[in-house]
Short mmCIF file of C-alpha atoms in Angstrom, two decimals:
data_model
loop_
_atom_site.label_atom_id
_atom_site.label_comp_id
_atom_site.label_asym_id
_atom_site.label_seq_id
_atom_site.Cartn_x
_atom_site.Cartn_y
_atom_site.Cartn_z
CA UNK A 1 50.21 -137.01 -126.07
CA UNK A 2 49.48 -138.96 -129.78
CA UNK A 3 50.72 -141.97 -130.22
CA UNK A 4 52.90 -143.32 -133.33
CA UNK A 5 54.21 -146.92 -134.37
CA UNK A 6 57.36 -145.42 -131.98
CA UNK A 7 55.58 -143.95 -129.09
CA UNK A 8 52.19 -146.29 -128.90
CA UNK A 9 49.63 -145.57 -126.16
CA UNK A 10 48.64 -147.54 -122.99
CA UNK A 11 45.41 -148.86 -124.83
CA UNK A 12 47.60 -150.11 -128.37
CA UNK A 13 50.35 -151.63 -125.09
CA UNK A 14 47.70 -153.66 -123.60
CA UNK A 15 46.40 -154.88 -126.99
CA UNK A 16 49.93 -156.19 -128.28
CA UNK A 17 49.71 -157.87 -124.67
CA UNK A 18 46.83 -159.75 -125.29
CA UNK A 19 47.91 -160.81 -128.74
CA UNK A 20 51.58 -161.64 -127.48
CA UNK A 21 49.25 -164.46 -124.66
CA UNK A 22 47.43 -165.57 -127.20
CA UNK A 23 50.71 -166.31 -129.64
CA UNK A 24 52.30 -167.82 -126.32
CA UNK A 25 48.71 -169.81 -125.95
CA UNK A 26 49.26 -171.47 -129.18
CA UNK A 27 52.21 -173.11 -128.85
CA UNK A 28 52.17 -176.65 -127.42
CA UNK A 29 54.63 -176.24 -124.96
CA UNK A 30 53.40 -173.55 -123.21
CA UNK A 31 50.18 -174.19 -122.23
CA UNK A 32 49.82 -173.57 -118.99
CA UNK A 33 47.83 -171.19 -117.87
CA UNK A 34 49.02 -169.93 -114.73
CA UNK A 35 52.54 -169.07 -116.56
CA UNK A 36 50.41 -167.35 -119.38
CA UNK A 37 48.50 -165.25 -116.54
CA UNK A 38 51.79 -164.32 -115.12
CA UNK A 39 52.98 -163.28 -118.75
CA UNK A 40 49.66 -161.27 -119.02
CA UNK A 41 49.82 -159.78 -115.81
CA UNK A 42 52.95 -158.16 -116.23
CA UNK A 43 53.73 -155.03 -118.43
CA UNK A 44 56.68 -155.53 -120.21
CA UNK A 45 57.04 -152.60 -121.71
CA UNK A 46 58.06 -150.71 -118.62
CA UNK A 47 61.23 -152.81 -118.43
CA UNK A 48 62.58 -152.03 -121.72
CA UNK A 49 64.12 -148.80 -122.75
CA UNK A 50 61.73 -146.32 -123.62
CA UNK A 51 63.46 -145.98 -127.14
CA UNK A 52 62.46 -150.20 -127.79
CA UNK A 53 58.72 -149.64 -125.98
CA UNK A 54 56.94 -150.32 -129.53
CA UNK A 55 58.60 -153.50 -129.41
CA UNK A 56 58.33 -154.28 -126.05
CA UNK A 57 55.72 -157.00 -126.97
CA UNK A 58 57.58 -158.57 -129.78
CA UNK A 59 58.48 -162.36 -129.19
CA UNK A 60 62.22 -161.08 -129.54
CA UNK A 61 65.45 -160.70 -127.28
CA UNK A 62 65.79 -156.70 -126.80
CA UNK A 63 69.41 -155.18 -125.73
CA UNK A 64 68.70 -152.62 -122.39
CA UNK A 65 72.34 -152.07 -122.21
CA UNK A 66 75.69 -153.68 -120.90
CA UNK A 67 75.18 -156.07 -124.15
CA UNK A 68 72.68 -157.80 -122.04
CA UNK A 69 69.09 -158.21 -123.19
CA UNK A 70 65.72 -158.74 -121.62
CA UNK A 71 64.61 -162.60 -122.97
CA UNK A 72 62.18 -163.35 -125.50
CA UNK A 73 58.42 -163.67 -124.02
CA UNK A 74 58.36 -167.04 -124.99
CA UNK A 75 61.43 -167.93 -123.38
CA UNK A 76 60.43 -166.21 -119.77
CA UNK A 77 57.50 -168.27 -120.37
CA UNK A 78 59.47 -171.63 -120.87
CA UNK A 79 61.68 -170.97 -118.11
CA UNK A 80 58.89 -170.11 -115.54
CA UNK A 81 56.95 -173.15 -116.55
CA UNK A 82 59.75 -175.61 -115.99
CA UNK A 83 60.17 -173.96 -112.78
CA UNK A 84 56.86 -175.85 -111.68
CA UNK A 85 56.54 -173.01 -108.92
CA UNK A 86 54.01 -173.34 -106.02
CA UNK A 87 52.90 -170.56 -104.33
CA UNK A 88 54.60 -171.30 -101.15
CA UNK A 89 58.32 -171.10 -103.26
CA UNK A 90 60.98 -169.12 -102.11
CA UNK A 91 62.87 -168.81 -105.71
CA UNK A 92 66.45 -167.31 -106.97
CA UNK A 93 67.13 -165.87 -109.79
CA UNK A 94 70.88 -165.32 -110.77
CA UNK A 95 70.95 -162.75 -113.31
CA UNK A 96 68.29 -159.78 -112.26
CA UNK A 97 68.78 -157.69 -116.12
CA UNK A 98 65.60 -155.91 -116.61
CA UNK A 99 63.90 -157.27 -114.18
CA UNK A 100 61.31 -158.67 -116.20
CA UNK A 101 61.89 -162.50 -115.64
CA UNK A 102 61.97 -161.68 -111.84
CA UNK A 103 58.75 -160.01 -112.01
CA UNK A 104 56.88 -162.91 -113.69
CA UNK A 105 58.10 -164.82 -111.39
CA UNK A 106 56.65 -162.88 -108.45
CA UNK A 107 53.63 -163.69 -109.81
CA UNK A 108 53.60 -167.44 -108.91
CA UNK A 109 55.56 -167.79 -105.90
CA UNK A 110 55.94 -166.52 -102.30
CA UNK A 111 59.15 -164.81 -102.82
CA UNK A 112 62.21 -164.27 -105.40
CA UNK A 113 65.60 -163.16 -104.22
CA UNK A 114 67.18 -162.04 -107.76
CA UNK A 115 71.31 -161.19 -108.23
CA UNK A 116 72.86 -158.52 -110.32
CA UNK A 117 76.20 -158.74 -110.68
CA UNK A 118 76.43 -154.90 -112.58
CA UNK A 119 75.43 -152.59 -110.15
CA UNK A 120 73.72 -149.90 -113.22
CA UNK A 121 70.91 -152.76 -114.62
CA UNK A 122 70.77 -154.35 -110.52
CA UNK A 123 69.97 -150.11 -109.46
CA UNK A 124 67.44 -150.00 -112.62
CA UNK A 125 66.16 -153.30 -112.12
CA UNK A 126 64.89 -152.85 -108.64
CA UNK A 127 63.54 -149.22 -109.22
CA UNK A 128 61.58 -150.78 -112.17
CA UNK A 129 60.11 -153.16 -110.08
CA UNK A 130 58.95 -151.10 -107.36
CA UNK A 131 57.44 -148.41 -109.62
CA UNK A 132 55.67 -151.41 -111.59
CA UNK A 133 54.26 -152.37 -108.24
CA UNK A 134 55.87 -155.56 -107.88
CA UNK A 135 55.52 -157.56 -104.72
CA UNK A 136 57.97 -160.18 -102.99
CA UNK A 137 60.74 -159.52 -104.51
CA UNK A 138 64.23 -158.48 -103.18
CA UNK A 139 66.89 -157.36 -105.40
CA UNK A 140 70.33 -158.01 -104.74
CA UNK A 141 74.07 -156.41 -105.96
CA UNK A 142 76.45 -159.31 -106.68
CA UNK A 143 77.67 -162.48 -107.91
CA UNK A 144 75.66 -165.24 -107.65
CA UNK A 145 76.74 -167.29 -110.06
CA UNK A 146 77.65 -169.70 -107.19
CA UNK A 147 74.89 -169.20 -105.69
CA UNK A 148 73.59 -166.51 -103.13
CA UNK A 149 74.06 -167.88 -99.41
CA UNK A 150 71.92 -165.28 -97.33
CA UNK A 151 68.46 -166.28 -98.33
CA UNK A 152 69.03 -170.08 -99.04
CA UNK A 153 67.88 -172.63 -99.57
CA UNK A 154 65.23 -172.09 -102.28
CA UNK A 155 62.52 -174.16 -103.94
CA UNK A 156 63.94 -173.03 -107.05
CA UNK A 157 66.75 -171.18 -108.83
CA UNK A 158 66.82 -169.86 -111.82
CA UNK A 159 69.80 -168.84 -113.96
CA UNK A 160 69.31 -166.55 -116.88
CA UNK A 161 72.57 -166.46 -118.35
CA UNK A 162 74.40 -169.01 -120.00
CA UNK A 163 77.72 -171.12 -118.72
CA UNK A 164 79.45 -174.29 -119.25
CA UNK A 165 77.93 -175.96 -116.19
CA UNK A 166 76.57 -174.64 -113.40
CA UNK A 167 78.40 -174.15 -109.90
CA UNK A 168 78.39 -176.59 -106.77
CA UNK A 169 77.09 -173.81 -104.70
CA UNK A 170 73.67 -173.82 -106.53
CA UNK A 171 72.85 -177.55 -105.68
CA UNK A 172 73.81 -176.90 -101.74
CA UNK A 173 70.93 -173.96 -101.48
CA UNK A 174 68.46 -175.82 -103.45
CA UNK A 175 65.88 -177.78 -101.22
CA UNK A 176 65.17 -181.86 -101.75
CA UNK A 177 63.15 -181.93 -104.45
CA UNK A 178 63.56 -178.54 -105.88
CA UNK A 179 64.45 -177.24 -109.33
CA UNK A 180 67.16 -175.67 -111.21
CA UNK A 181 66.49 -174.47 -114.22
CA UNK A 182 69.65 -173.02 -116.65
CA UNK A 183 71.13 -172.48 -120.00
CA UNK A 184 74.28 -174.46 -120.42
CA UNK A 185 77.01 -175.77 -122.83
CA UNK A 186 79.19 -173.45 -125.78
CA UNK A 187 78.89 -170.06 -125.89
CA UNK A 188 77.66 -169.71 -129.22
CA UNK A 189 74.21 -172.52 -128.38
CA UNK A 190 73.47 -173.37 -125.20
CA UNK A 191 70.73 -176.16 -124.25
CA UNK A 192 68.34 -175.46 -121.88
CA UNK A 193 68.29 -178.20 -118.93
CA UNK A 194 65.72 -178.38 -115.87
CA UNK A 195 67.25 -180.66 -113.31
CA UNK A 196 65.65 -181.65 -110.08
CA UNK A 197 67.33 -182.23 -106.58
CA UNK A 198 67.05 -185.63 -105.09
CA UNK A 199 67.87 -186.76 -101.99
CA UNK A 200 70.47 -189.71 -102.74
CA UNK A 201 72.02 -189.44 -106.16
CA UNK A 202 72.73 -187.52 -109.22
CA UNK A 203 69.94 -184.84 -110.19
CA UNK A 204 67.22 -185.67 -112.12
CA UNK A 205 68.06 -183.83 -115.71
CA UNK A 206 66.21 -182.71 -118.40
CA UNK A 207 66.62 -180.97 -121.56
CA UNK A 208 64.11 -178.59 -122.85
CA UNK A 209 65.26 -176.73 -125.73
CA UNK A 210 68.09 -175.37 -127.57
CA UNK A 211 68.93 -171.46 -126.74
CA UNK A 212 71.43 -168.60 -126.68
CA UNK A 213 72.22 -166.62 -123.45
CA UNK A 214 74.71 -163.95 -123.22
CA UNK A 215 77.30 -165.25 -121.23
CA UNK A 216 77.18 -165.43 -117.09
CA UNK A 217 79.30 -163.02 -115.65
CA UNK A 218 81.09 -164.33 -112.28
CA UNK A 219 83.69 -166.24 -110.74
CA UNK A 220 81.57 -169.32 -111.95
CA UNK A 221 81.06 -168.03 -115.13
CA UNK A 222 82.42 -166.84 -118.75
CA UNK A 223 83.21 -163.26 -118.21
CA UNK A 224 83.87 -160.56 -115.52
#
């Protein structure tokens, strides 16, 4: 089969990989490189849909249905750095979508539980995963915008969609000393906040960036 600016080959894939690390490489506040070899490691054009492949390694949100998106490269990026993720973590991710942040994660840490809430992108997801040849990961059906009780606690949780706060239930499964990283605040701008779980107190918080999630779907979120 030829390839064309819509239907590029596995050599032109792997080049727009390398030149989406490098773009990642260059900016300040993502140099890390064990979150860049995660990015690089992981082909992100098999979790798009095959009609967006020749974009797949655009620094740009792309829809895969549901009006839900896979994130922006750089943002996985930011989100798995402030994650600070050791290779013993057990991490959750509430919001599974493509499948894409989940699999980055893999790629750091011992284990990731990850939550779909609908069951057509949690079905895709996980099939994605396993034919990409993803390790450690477990993919789950259902809310866990409050959190997701059968594998707690975790090291880490990640939330990939955004809300006004986020839910009681996460801070109970999250270790002393772990981290929560989510997208929170109005609907139409969200900031993203890392907090960290002490053991007397309020959280540690910190904000990283300004952003735009679609909206968490749950009973602790925006929309069913």
């Amino acid at each position: 089969m030829t390839s064309s600016p819509s239907n590029p080959s596995e050599q032109q894939l792997q080049a727009a990989r390398a030149a989406l690390v490098a773009s990642l490489r260059a900016r300040r506040e993502l140099d890390d490189e064990r979150t860049l070899a995660a990015i690089a490691a992981v082909p992100r054009h098999l979790f798009v849909p095959e009609a967006l492949r020749h974009r797949a390694y655009d620094d740009v949100a792309l829809a895969i249905g549901h009006g839900q998106t896979i994130s922006q490269p750089h943002m996985v990026a930011l989100m798995t750095r402030a994650l600070e993720l050791k290779p013993t973590d057990h991490v959750l991710e509430v919001g599974t979508g493509s499948g894409y942040q989940a699999a980055v994660l893999a790629q750091l840490c011992r284990y990731v539980t990850t939550v779909e809430v609908r069951e057509e992108l949690g079905v895709r997801a996980a099939r994605t995963l396993r034919s990409a040849g993803v390790r450690g990961v477990r993919a789950v059906l259902g809310d866990a915008s409050g959190g997701y009780a059968p594998d707690a606690p975790y090291d880490a949780i990640l939330v990939t969609a955004g809300a006004d706060d986020v839910a009681p239930g996460l801070w109970e499964q999250l270790v002393p000393g772990g981290r929560l990283v989510a997208p929170v605040g109005p609907e139409d701008m969200q900031v993203l906040v890392r907090w960290r779980k002490v053991t007397d107190g309020e959280p540690e918080r910190q904000e990283l960036t300004a952003c735009r999630f679609v909206p968490l779907v749950g009973e602790h979120g925006r929309g069913g």
